[in-house]
Amino acid sequence: MLRGTPFHERTAPLCQAQNWRRWAGYLAASSYELTHDREYYAIRSAAALIDVSPLYKYVIRGSDAVRFLNRVLTRDVAGCDMHQVMYGPWCNEAGKVIDDGTLQRLGEESFRLTSAEPNLRWLCDNAFGLRVTIEDDSDTTAALALQGPTSREILNNVSDADLDSLKYFRLAFARAGNIPVTITRTGYTGDLGYEIWADAQQAIRLWDILMDGGRSYGITPSGIYALDVARVEAGLLLIGVDYIPANRALIEARKSSPFELGLGWAVRLEKGFVGQEALLEEWQRGPAWQFKGLELDWNSLEKVYAEFGLPPELPMIAWRTSVPVYAGAAQVGYATSGCWSPTLKKYIALAHLRSAHAERGTSVEMEVTVEHRRKKAAARVVDLPFFDPERKRS
Amino acid sequence: MNDTYDAIVIGAGHNGLITAAYVAKAGLRVLVLERRELVGGTAVTEEVFPGFKFDTGAHRISRLYPPLVTDLKLADHGLELLPLDPTVFAPTLDGGHLSLWRNPENTIDAIRQLSDKDAASWNGFAALVAKATGLLETLYESSPPEALSKKRKDRWAMLRMAGRLRRLGKRDMVEVLRILPMTAVELLDEWFETDVLKGTLGAAGITGIFQGPMAAGTAYLFLHQHVGTKQGILRPALRVRGGTGRLAQALAGAARSLGVTIRTGAWVERIIVEDGRAAGVALVGGEEIVARQVISNADPKRTFLDLVDPVNLGTEFLRRVRNIKFNGVCARVNLALGELPDFSSLPGDGPHLRGLISISPSLRYLERAFDDAKYGELSREPFLEAVIPSLTDPSLAPQGKHVMSILVQYAPYHLKDGVWDESRCDALGDRVVETLAKYAPNIESAILHRQVLTPLDLELVFGLTEGNIYHGEMTLDQLIFMRPVPGWARYNAPIKDLYLCGAGTHPGGGVTGAPGYNAAREILKRVK
Ligand SMILES: Cc1cc2nc3c(=O)[nH]c(=O)nc-3n(C[C@H](O)[C@H](O)[C@H](O)COP(=O)(O)OP(=O)(O)OC[C@H]3O[C@@H](n4cnc5c(N)ncnc54)[C@H](O)[C@@H]3O)c2cc1C
């Protein structure tokens, strides 16, 4: 049976839509209201409170913790400062991505790693012979994302942390009310935002403290639909949608390297890690694929719909299917997520493109189904993210 | 010590010494480092009690890989092999006994005392064993083919193997393929009816593995123990004059004469890995020695899990190495005797005391012995294999006295409750003496001294993981191209310039020299 998260007692009565989905064995609200618009706008113009407890969380401790994580992650963990957070993927020996997540350096020899899929076995296999312990904290740690322009003020009000000095991808230990929490300046929205980690037993009280303290700042419980649109705007990958984890892929072609997912910046080829040799080779060859943004051309969209006497029908909820992308008659890639961006007022999509067609500004076409018929709409290749407000980092 | 070496061999077991000698013969400068104070590994002879010298490890040899003896001029270095005849003597509790001899006619006569039918089957069975072992022999002389490889070379090797198989003729080919995965019980039941005959042959199929004769693959191990022996001689055994340790000394002498340096009391703590290649070793105590190649005679778990920093090895490889089954099941009891054992079923001194003495009255007896071990206990009635080398080699014991070494099985390394502490060690010794006393009642009073080596002792003394005498179980899933792990059966390792040469590699355990010989060939191929 799917379980409620530690916040379920609060989120369940709020979920007017009864629109639940499964996320890592938990119930997660797709949207609380009947449509997700208000929840989306909370992310971009107020503060959205999103239950992200279903993430897998591992606490790694020990004198070899850095060596161990450096072996697993493609990033240079030795260079991770105290109280820094790092985002990155990890790969199998063939250099194909297994999962991606954030790594929080909690102390000299202790870290918290989050992931979308269960990774305990992989972590343990790689920890063999090293002085580390790996604790699966997924059920005992509750997590909330507080995302949006007013999130800082809310947290400043309800906690004793000095958030004005907490930089992007850093963490602070604090108390909210009297609950001990870890606050990380991270999120999955591309906006100013935080994630708050606490003992699951304190979850309900933490929720109440945030909701009370955030009322006058427009705090809004938000579901996955709103989050999904925001993360597409932010150009952030979703596992299982934008890429298939290597250990679940049935065929080689379904696996992706970090280079093919736009994560080349997170790969430190000069240090030893699982997949290094394969990735070095790929880097020398140049990756076959790139992960890029597509902006659909409005006029072209209008035209393909006009054929049927329709105005363009826009995806307000992000779609998560594979959609062919063409250059002329040839298929040169496929888009894996797309939506109407309410903030940018553009139809955008995340796409895997053959390197030859991935240059910024390249004209391509994306398949659009209109009246049960396959049509092509013109699109332009752009760099990610689509939306990158200054406040995200400020 | 600022000499530079081309190759360092970790461990002076017989395989390590052989690899060292061959590699040196090809012109490389070789250093052998042995943690103990004496060379030989599990092929050693030690004066355990004043005047009493024991083969504390291997006490008999089935066969040394023949080219070794000539290539390394081992006879010049003092090696003399003595065939045991009878090969084996097996008493039973009902007053019966069976001896197998080097001359098949004698064996057939002995069997006929127990069963005409079995006597008539003997030659046929011996012929089948000869065909099957002939096939294995060709397989053992070369490095195993990489079954997973798509390289043309490896495909050829597979084809050649198939070719050899086909050369047996269709009938025999099918027969050999049929018996390889069988149980020892099934194989022997097809041919014989006499319990003590089947028990005594079947014992060869279980030596050193955590399985009874009713387990699949024990027929294979039975055949393995007979590779290279003359048709009709089963449970064959050779002794080294002066003790098994003389073999190690001959090998060490040969190696030294080829320029090898051997250091004892040198315990390697760590293999130094630089830029993904083995660059030398660090000893306990801190000394570091560089070399271009590092060759490990330690077992694969010791080598990869203890001596190498795990961050230098791949996830999948490490998982595979961790999963190699060791499960030691053997113990060793060494007895200093004031007089010879007197077997009730064949009293007095005689040739029977000069062969292996095997307590294996039936296959059921062996399976029962395993049943106890399966649940983590010492066998109530263990399988025993004893030798009294002082009978043919009086120098091993004071005048008129004797040494008797006994391999005991099953004494599981992993006990159901507890560990091999002193009281369990004593209980093991007592159990062995009691068992033997049922067949030779004078044994208890004949004992002057007793040494007991539990599987834990074998681990501590010889550096054998979990006390496994073969550096990893010799079961079907861990042989040939799956030894030590699939994909790495060519004596090499995922770390460049690191090699294995011990019993954990193809063709496996026992004093044969074949792993060391094959390893040297592979190493030289790559070093050139
Ligand atoms: C009690 C017993 C009885 C046996 N009886 C028989 C028998 O009758 N007939 C038979 O054919 N086989 C028998 N065997 C099995 C046989 O002896 C072995 O399978 C075979 O000798 C293994 O040879 P090896 O050279 O590969 O390894 P080993 O003989 O195990 O040699 C490995 C060497 O490496 C050394 N070493 C390990 N780690 C280090 C380190 N870190 N630094 C330095 N040195 C290190 C060890 O000290 C050892 O000397 C018996 C084994 C045992 C233990």
mmCIF file of C-alpha atoms in Angstrom, chain B residues 19 23 141-146 153-154 293 489-492 499-500 515-528:
data_model
loop_
_atom_site.group_PDB
_atom_site.id
_atom_site.type_symbol
_atom_site.label_atom_id
_atom_site.label_comp_id
_atom_site.label_asym_id
_atom_site.label_seq_id
_atom_site.Cartn_x
_atom_site.Cartn_y
_atom_site.Cartn_z
ATOM 1 C CA THR B 19 56.110 -18.326 -11.165
ATOM 2 C CA VAL B 23 59.756 -15.264 -14.816
ATOM 3 C CA GLU B 141 47.829 -27.032 -19.415
ATOM 4 C CA SER B 142 46.651 -23.816 -20.974
ATOM 5 C CA SER B 143 45.136 -20.664 -19.628
ATOM 6 C CA PRO B 144 41.392 -20.966 -19.576
ATOM 7 C CA PRO B 145 39.532 -19.539 -22.539
ATOM 8 C CA GLU B 146 37.595 -16.384 -21.756
ATOM 9 C CA LYS B 153 41.718 -15.649 -30.051
ATOM 10 C CA ASP B 154 39.305 -16.662 -27.293
ATOM 11 C CA GLN B 293 54.972 -6.048 -11.883
ATOM 12 C CA ALA B 489 40.665 -16.002 -15.484
ATOM 13 C CA ARG B 490 43.894 -15.064 -17.222
ATOM 14 C CA TYR B 491 45.939 -14.449 -14.082
ATOM 15 C CA ASN B 492 45.600 -10.714 -14.604
ATOM 16 C CA TYR B 499 48.780 -10.686 -11.448
ATOM 17 C CA LEU B 500 47.658 -13.714 -9.510
ATOM 18 C CA PRO B 515 48.540 -22.270 -11.653
ATOM 19 C CA GLY B 516 52.042 -20.943 -11.085
ATOM 20 C CA TYR B 517 53.243 -22.321 -14.410
ATOM 21 C CA ASN B 518 50.294 -20.906 -16.358
ATOM 22 C CA ALA B 519 50.561 -17.565 -14.596
ATOM 23 C CA ALA B 520 54.213 -17.210 -15.559
ATOM 24 C CA ARG B 521 53.366 -17.837 -19.184
ATOM 25 C CA GLU B 522 50.595 -15.221 -19.184
ATOM 26 C CA ILE B 523 52.733 -12.676 -17.385
ATOM 27 C CA LEU B 524 55.624 -13.122 -19.782
ATOM 28 C CA LYS B 525 53.244 -12.738 -22.719
ATOM 29 C CA ARG B 526 52.177 -9.368 -21.424
ATOM 30 C CA VAL B 527 55.499 -8.118 -20.154
ATOM 31 C CA LYS B 528 57.299 -8.687 -23.412
#
